Every structure is written in C-alpha cells, then in structure tokens.
Coordinates of C-alpha atoms and ligand atoms in Angstrom, one line a residue:
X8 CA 13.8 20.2 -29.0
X9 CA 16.2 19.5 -26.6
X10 CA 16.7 16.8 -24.2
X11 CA 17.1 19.4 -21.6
X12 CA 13.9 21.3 -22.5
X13 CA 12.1 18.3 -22.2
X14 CA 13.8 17.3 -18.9
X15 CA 12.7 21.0 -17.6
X16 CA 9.3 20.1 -18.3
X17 CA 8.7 16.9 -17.0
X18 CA 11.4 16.4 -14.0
X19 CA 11.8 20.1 -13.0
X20 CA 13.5 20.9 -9.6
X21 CA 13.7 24.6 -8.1
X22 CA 17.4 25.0 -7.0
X23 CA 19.1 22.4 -9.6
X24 CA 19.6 23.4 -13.1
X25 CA 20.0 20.4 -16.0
X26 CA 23.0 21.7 -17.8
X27 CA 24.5 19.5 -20.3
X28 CA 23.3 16.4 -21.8
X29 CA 26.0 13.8 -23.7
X30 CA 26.1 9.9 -25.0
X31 CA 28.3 8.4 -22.5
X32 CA 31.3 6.5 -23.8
X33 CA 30.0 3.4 -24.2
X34 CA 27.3 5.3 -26.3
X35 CA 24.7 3.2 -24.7
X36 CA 23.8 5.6 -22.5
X37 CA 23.1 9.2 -21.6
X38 CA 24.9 11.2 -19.6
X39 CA 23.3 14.6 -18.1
X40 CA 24.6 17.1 -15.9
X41 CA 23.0 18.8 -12.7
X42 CA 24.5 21.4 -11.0
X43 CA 23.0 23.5 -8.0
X44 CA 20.9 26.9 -9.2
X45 CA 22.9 29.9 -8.5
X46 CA 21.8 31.5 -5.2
X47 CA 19.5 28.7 -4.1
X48 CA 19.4 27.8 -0.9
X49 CA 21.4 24.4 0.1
X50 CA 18.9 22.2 2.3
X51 CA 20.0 19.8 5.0
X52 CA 18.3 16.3 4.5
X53 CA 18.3 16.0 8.3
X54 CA 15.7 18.4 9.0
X55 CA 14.7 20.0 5.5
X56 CA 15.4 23.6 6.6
X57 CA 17.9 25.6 4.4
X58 CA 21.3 25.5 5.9
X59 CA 24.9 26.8 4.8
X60 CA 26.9 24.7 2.3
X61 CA 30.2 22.9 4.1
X62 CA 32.0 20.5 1.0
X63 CA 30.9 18.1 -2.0
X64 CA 30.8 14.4 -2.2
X65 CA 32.3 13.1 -5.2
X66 CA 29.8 13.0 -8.3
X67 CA 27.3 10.0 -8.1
X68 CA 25.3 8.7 -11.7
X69 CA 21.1 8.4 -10.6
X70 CA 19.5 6.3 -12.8
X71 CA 16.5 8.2 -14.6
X72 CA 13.8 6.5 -17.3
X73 CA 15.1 5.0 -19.7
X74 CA 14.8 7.1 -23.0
X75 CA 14.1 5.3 -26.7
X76 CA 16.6 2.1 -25.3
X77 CA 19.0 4.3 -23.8
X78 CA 20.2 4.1 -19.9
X79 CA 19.4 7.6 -18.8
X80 CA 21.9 9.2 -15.4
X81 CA 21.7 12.1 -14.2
X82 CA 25.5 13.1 -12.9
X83 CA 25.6 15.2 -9.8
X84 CA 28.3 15.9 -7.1
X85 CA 26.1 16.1 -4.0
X86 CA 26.8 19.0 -1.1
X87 CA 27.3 18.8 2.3
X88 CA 25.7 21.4 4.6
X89 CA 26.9 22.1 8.1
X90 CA 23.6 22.3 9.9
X91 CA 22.9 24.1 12.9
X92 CA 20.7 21.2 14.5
X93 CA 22.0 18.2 13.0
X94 CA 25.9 18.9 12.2
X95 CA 27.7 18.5 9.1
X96 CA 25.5 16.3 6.6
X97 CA 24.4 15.7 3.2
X98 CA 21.9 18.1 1.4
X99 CA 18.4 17.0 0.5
X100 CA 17.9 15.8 -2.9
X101 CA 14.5 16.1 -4.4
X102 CA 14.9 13.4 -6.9
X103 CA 16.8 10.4 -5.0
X104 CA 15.8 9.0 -1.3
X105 CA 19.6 9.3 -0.6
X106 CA 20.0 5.6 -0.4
X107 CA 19.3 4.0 -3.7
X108 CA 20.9 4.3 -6.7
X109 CA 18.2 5.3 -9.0
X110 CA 16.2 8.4 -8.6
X111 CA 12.5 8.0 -7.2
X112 CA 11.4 8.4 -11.2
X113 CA 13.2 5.5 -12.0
X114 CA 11.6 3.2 -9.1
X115 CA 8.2 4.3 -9.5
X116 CA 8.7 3.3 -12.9
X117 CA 10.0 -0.1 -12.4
X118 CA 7.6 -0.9 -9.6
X119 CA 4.8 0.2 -11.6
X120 CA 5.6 -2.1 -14.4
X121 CA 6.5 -4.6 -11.8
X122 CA 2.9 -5.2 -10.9
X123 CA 1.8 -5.9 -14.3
X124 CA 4.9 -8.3 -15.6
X125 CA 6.9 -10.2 -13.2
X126 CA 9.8 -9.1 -11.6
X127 CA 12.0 -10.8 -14.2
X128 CA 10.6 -9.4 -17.4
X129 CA 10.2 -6.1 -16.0
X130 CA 13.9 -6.0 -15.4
X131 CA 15.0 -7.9 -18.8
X132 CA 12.3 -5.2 -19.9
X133 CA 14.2 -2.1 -18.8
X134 CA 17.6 -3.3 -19.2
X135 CA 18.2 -3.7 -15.4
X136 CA 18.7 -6.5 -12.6
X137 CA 16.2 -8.1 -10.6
X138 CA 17.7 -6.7 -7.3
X139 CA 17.2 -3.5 -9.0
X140 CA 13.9 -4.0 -9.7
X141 CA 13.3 -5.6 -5.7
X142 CA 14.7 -2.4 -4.8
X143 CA 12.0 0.1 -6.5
X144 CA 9.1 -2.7 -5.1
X145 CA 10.8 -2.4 -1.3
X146 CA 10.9 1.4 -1.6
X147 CA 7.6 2.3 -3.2
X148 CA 5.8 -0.2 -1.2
X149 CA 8.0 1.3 1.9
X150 CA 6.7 4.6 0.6
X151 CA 3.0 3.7 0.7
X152 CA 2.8 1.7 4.3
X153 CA 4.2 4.9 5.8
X154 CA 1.6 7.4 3.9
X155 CA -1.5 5.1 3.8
X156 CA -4.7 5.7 6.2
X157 CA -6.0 3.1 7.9
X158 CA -9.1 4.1 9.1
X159 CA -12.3 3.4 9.3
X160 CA -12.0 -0.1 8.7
X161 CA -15.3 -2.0 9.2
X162 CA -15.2 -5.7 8.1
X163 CA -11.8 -7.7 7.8
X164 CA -11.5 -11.1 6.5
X165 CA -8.4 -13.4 7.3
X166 CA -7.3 -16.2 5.4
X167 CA -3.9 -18.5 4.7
X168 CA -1.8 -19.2 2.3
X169 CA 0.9 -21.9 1.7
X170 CA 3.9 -20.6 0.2
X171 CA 6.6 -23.0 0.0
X172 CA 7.0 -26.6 0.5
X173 CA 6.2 -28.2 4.0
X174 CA 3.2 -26.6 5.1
X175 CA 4.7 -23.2 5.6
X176 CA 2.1 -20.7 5.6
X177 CA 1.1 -17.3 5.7
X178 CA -2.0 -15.3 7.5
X179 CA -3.1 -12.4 5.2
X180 CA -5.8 -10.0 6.6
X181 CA -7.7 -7.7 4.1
X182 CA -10.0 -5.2 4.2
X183 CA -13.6 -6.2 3.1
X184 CA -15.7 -2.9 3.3
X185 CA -18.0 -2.2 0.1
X186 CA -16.0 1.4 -0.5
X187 CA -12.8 -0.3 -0.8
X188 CA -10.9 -3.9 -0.1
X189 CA -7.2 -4.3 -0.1
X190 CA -4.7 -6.3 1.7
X191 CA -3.9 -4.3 5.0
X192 CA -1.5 -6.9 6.6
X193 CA 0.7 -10.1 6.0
X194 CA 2.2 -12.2 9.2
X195 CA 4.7 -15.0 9.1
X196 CA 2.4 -18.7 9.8
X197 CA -0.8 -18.8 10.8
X198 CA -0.6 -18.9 15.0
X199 CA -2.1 -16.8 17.7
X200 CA 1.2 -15.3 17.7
X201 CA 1.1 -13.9 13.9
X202 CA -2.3 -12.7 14.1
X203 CA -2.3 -10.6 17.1
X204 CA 0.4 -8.9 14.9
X205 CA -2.0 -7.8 12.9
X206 CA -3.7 -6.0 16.1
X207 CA -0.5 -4.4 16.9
X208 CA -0.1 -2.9 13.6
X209 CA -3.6 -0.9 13.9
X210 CA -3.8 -0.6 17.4
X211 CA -6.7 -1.1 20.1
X212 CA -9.0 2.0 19.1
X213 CA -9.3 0.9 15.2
X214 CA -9.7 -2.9 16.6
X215 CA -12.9 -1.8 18.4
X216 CA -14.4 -0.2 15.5
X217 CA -14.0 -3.4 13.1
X218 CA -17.7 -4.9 12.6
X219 CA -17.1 -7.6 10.6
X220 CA -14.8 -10.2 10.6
X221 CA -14.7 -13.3 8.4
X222 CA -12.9 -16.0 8.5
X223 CA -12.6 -20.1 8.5
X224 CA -12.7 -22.3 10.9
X225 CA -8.8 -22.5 11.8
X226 CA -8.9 -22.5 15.9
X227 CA -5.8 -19.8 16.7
X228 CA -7.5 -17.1 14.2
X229 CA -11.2 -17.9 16.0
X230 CA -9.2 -17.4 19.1
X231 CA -7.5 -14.4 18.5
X232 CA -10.6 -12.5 17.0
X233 CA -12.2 -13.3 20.1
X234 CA -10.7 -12.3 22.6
X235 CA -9.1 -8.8 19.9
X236 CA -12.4 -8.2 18.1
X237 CA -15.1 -9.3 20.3
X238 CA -17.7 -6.8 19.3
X239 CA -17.6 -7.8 15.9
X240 CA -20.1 -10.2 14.4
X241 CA -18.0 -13.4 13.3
X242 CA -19.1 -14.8 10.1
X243 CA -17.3 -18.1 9.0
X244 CA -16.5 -18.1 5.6
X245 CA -18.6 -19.7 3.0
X246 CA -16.5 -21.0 0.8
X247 CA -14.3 -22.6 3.4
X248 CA -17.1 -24.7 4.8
X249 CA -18.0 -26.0 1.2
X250 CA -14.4 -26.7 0.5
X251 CA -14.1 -28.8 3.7
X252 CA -17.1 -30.6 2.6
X253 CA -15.6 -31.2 -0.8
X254 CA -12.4 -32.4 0.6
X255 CA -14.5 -35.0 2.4
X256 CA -16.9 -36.1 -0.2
X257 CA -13.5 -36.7 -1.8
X258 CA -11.9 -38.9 1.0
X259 CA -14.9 -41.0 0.6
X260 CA -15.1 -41.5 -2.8
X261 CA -11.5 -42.5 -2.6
X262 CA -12.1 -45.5 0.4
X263 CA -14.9 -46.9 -1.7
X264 CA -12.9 -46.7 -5.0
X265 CA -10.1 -48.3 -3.5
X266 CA -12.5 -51.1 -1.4
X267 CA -14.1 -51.7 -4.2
X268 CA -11.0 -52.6 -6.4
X269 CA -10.0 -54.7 -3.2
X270 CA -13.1 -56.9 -3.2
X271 CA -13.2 -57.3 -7.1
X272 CA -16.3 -55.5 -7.8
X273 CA -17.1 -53.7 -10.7
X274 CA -15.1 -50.0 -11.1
X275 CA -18.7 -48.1 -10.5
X276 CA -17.2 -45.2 -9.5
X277 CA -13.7 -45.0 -12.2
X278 CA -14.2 -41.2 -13.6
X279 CA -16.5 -39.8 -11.0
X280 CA -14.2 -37.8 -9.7
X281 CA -15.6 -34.5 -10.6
X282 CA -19.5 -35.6 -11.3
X283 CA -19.9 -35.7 -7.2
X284 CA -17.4 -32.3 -7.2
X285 CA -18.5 -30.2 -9.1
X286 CA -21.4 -28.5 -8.6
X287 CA -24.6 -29.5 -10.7
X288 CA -24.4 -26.8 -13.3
X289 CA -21.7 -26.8 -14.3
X290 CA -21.3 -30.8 -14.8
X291 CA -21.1 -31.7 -18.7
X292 CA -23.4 -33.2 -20.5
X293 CA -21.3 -36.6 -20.5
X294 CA -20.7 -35.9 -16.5
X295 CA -24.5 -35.2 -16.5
X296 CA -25.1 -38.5 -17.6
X297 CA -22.6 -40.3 -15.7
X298 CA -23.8 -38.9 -12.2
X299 CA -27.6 -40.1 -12.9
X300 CA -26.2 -43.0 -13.4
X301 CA -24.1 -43.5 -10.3
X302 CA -27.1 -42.6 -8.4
X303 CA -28.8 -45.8 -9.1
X304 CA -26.5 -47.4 -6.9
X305 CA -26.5 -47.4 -3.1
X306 CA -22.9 -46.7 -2.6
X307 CA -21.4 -44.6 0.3
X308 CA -20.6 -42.0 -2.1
X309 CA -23.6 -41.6 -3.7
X310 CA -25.3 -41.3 -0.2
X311 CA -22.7 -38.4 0.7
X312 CA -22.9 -37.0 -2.4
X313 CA -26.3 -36.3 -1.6
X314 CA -25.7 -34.8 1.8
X315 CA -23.2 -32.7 0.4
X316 CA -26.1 -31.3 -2.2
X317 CA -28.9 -31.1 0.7
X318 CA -26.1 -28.7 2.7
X319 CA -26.5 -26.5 -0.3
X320 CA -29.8 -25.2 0.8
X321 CA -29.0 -23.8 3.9
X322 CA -27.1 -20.9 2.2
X323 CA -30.4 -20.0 0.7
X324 CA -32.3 -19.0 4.3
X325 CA -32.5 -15.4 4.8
X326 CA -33.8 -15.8 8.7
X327 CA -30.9 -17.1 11.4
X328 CA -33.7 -19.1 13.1
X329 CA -34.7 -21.4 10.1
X330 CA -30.9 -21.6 8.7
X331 CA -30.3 -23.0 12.6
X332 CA -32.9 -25.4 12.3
X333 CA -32.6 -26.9 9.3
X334 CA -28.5 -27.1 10.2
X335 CA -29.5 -29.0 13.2
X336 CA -31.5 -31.4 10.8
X337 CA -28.7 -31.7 8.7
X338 CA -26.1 -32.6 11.4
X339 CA -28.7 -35.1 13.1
X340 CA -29.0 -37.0 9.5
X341 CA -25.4 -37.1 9.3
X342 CA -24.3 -38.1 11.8
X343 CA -26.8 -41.2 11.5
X344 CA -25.0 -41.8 8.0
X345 CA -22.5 -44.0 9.4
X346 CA -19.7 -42.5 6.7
X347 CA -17.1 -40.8 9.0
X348 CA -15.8 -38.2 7.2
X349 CA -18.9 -36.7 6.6
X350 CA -19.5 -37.3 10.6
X351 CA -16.6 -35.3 11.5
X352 CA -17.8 -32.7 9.4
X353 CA -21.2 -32.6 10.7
X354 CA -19.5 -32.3 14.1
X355 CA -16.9 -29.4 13.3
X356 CA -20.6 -27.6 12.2
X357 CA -22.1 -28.6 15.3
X358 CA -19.4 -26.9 17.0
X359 CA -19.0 -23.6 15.4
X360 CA -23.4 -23.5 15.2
X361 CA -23.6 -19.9 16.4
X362 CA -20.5 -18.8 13.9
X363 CA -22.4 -20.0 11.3
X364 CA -25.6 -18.3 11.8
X365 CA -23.8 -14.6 11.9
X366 CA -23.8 -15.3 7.8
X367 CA -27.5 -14.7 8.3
X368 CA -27.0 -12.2 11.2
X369 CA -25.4 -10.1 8.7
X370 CA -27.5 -10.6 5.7
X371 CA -25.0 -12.3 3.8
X372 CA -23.8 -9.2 2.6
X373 CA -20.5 -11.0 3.1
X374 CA -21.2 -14.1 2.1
X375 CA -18.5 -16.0 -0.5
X376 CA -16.1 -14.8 -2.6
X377 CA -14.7 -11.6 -1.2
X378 CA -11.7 -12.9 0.8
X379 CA -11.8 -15.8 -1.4
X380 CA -11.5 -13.7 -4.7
X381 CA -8.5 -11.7 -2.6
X382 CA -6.5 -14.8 -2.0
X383 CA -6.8 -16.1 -6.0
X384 CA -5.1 -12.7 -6.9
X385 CA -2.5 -13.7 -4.3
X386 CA -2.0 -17.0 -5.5
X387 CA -1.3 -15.0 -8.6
X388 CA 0.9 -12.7 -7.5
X389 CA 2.9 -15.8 -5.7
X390 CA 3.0 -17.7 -9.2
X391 CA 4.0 -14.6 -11.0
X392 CA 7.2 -15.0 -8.7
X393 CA 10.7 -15.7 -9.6
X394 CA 12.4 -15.8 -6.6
X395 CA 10.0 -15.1 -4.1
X396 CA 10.7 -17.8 -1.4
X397 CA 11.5 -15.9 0.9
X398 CA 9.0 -14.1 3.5
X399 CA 10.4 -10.7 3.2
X400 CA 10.6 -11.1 -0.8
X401 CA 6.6 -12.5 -0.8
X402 CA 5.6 -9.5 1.6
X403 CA 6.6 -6.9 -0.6
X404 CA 5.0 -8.2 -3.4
X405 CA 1.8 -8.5 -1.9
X406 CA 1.5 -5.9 -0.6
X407 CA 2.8 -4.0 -3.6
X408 CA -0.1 -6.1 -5.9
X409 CA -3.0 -6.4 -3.6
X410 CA -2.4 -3.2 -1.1
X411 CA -3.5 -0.1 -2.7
X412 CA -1.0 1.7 -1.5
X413 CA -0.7 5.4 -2.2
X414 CA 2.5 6.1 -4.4
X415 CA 4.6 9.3 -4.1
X416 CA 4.2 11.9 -6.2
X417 CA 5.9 13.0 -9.2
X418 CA 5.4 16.2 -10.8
X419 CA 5.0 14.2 -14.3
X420 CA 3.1 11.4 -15.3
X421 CA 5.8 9.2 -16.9
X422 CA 4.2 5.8 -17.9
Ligands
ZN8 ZN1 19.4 19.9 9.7

C-alpha cells in the first residue's frame, strides 16, 4: 500500500489530487505533492463561492502528522482567483486556515496531545517548537470559542486564581449545571471591571436566565452579581467560608505559639499544626492522640478549635430558618470569645447572613466542591505550564483544558 492510497483515505479533498510522494533531501522527512483536480472549480477564500482562477503563489510546505518519526509536508503552490465580489485573492484551502503553517490535521493533533502532556513534551514529542505547539492551542481553542453554544446556562460559579508573583490574579467563571460544567470565561484581576466582562461576553438575555450563582465572599464579584444577576439565588461558597475559618484558627494558633515561647512556657502547642486543621477523620492515630491531649488545656486555640468544629454543624440543616438560627447562636458565642480573629470572622458571617442561607434555599444541591473541584484542575493546568506567565498564554490553556470546546472536524479520526 501506498502512501498516497492511504492519504486518499484518510485526508481526502474533492478538487486536489495527492500525486507524488518522496523522502525529502535531508531524508528526514516526507515530501508529497498536491496539485488542483482537473476541471474543479477554483474557490475564493473570501466568500467560498467558485470563482475563475487569476495566478499561483509560489509553492508553500503544510505540515501534516507526523508518520513512523518522519516530518510529513504536503507541497502545494496555492492559486489566486479573481473574484467577482472580493477582487483578486487567494483560493480556499480545505486543509490549512491560510495563516499557519501546518495544516488543521497537524494542529488538532498537537493541541490534542497538548492537553494531556505539557506544552513542552508535546512539542519534544512531535519533533516541533513550543510556539508551534502555542500556535495549534490558539487556533483550536480560537476554533471552538467561535462554534460553541452558550445557552441555557442555569448556575455559574466564579472564583480566583493567583497566577504569578504579587498578588496578580485571575476571575474564572464556569458553568455549574448538572448536564454539563466547563469553564465559559477568564478576565484579567478580579475587579468589578473584569467581571462585568464576563456579562458582556453572554449578553443581557442569557444573564437573566442564570439561576444560580455561587461564589465567595470577595466584595466586587458580590457587587457585580447583584446588580447583573439579580434574579438569581446567591449561594456563597462552602468551601470558601471553611477555608477562611481555617486561615483564622491558624492565625491563632500561631499568636499563642509564639506568646507562649515569649513568656517561657511549656511548647503545648509545637506539632499541632494540622491536629486543629484537619478535619477529625482524617487526623492520624498519633494526631488523634495529640489533639485529646491539647484539649485538656484551656488555651485560646483549643477554645477556637472548638468553634471552628461547632460551625461544622450548620452545614448539616436542611431548613433556612434553623441553619439562620443556630448561625446567629454561633456568631453571638463568638463574638463573646474574646480571640479576634475568630471575631472578625463571626462578623464577615453576620454580614453576608442572608447569602448564606440561599445554601439551604437551594437545597445544597450546590453545596462544596463543584467550583472548587474546577479550580484544582486549573491549578493543574497552570503547574503543567512552561511558560505560561503571561495572561494571553494562561487563557488559552484554560480554556483549551477546562472549556469543552467543540473541535473542527476532520473527515478522519487520526489520534
Ligand atoms: Zn469572493
């Protein structure tokens, strides 16, 4: 069998012909020829209607798949056709975008193997450059942002992400139904400015049909979903609150440790780090130990360690009225605690009360983990990168990893 046959088969084009297939003269590559099928219509790529053939260009090389470690071009002099509508231009070409280098085959391919490896092996893979590889990414995700549907979207979830040094962050926005959840939207920072972007992109009539929307407690997003999304139910996100909550437990812990060390008591609390973290099951049987131990002692930690671990239960109402009250008793006992972390905490809940108890509203069919889970697979995607500092670079590969994008087609499965 032929290379040609097999070309005919899988990467077959009415109006070109595959004629001739050599090693090129390095010998590290192959070499085939395409030539336009006799009496075929030339095709302008301005309008795709058939139009009269004016000149050629001078032949181009299209990188195809590569084939058993060989570099695969396909050698074509491209036509110009002198259009009625749009003038003297170049012809369509079914397999190449006209701009890149490599036919569609060869990006797909590459962008589909960039989502599994990273950028970097995927081009040391394929015996290509990086940039080559960026280039597939920024054209199939290009493809996919122009052909995907957006509707109906009923719950969203927005969330940050650092990506660089200095507190330079991202806003992400995904998609949270049950049918399907996918990132639909990345915005430079995380201000009023960035997210209203987001409302932009999918305009006022899909806004008002959005019935969920969860996020934390990060004032310009609250803003901006109020005043863009203000017939959705709000939820705030669960797993935001119990980090916050972690993060003071934490600041605590810290102020006694270091007090304690100042005053020349006894290190109670050296290696407790993660015995008042962590959450009770899944403690060791040494951390076990070490916890029931600290709780002997009337420390500041201890006593909101125990607040932190009394919060717990209010995730387990199923009725907005009882979650309310017993959040009210939690915030009243707190705030009587005298440890101000935990205070500040217990007021930042106060505040956002009614937020809160849409978790119940909306029987907590969005409760953790969703967004959450989202944004660990784009911490992945991020540490996969080499190279991705910059926003543009970032974008693309999230979008490519986390957007579901539809591809274009090829007649042939290749990979
Ligand atoms: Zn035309």
């Amino acid at each position: 069998m032929e290379l040609i046959t097999i070309l005919n088969h899988c990467h077959r084009h009415r109006g070109f012909v595959y004629e001739h297939a050599r090693f090129g003269p390095d010998k590290k590559s192959i070499e085939v020829d395409v030539r336009p099928r006799q009496g075929a219509a030339t095709v302008c790529s301005g309008c795709g209607k058939a139009a009269p053939g004016y000149d050629h260009l001078p032949e181009r090389r299209f990188e195809f798949i590569p084939l058993w470690g060989f570099l695969v071009f396909l050698l074509y002099c491209r036509r110009r056709v002198n259009c009625r509508g749009c003038g003297v231009v170049a012809e369509e070409l079914p397999w190449s975008d006209g701009k890149h280098p490599s036919t569609k085959a060869h990006m797909l391919f590459l962008a589909r193997w960039a989502r599994r490896l990273s950028w970097q092996e995927t081009a040391e893979a394929f015996h290509t450059s990086w940039d080559r590889v960026c280039e597939a990414v920024e054209y199939v995700v290009g493809w996919g942002l122009e052909h995907r549907t957006l509707e109906p979207i009923h719950a969203i979830g927005v969330d940050e992400i650092q990506y660089a040094k200095g507190h330079k962050y991202l806003t992400l926005v995904y998609q949270i139904d049950q049918e399907i959840t996918r990132l639909l939207w990345v915005g430079r920072e995380r201000t009023i400015e960035s997210f209203q972007g987001f409302f932009t992109v999918i305009g006022e009539q899909l806004a008002s049909q959005i019935e969920f929307v969860c996020s934390d407690m990060w004032q310009p997003y609250l803003e901006v979903i109020r005043e863009k999304c203000s017939q959705a139910l709000h939820i705030l996100d669960r797993f935001h609150i119990v980090a916050k909550m972690n993060k003071a437990l934490d600041e605590v812990r810290a102020a006694e440790t270091r007090k304690m060390a100042r005053d020349g008591h006894e290190p109670l609390l050296k290696k407790s780090r993660w015995c008042v973290l962590k959450r009770k099951e899944n403690l060791t049987f040494k951390q076990q130990l070490r916890l029931r131990d600290l709780l002997r002692y009337n420390l500041q930690t201890v006593r909101a360690y125990l607040l932190k671990e009394d919060f717990q239960q209010f995730w387990k109402y199923n009725s907005p009225h009882w979650a309310g009250m017993f959040l009210d008793f939690w915030c009243r006992q707190t705030m009587r605690s005298r440890i101000e972390p935990m205070k500040k905490i217990a007021r930042t809940l106060r505040a956002h009360h009614a937020l809160l108890l849409n978790y119940f509203k909306a029987k907590k069919q969005f409760s953790s983990g969703v967004v959450e889970g989202l944004n660990n697979k784009a911490k992945v995607t991020m540490r996969k990168s080499y190279g991705f500092r910059t926003f543009r670079i970032l974008e693309l590969a999230l979008y490519h990893s986390l957007g579901k994008l539809p591809e274009p087609e090829l007649t042939h499965e290749f990979f």
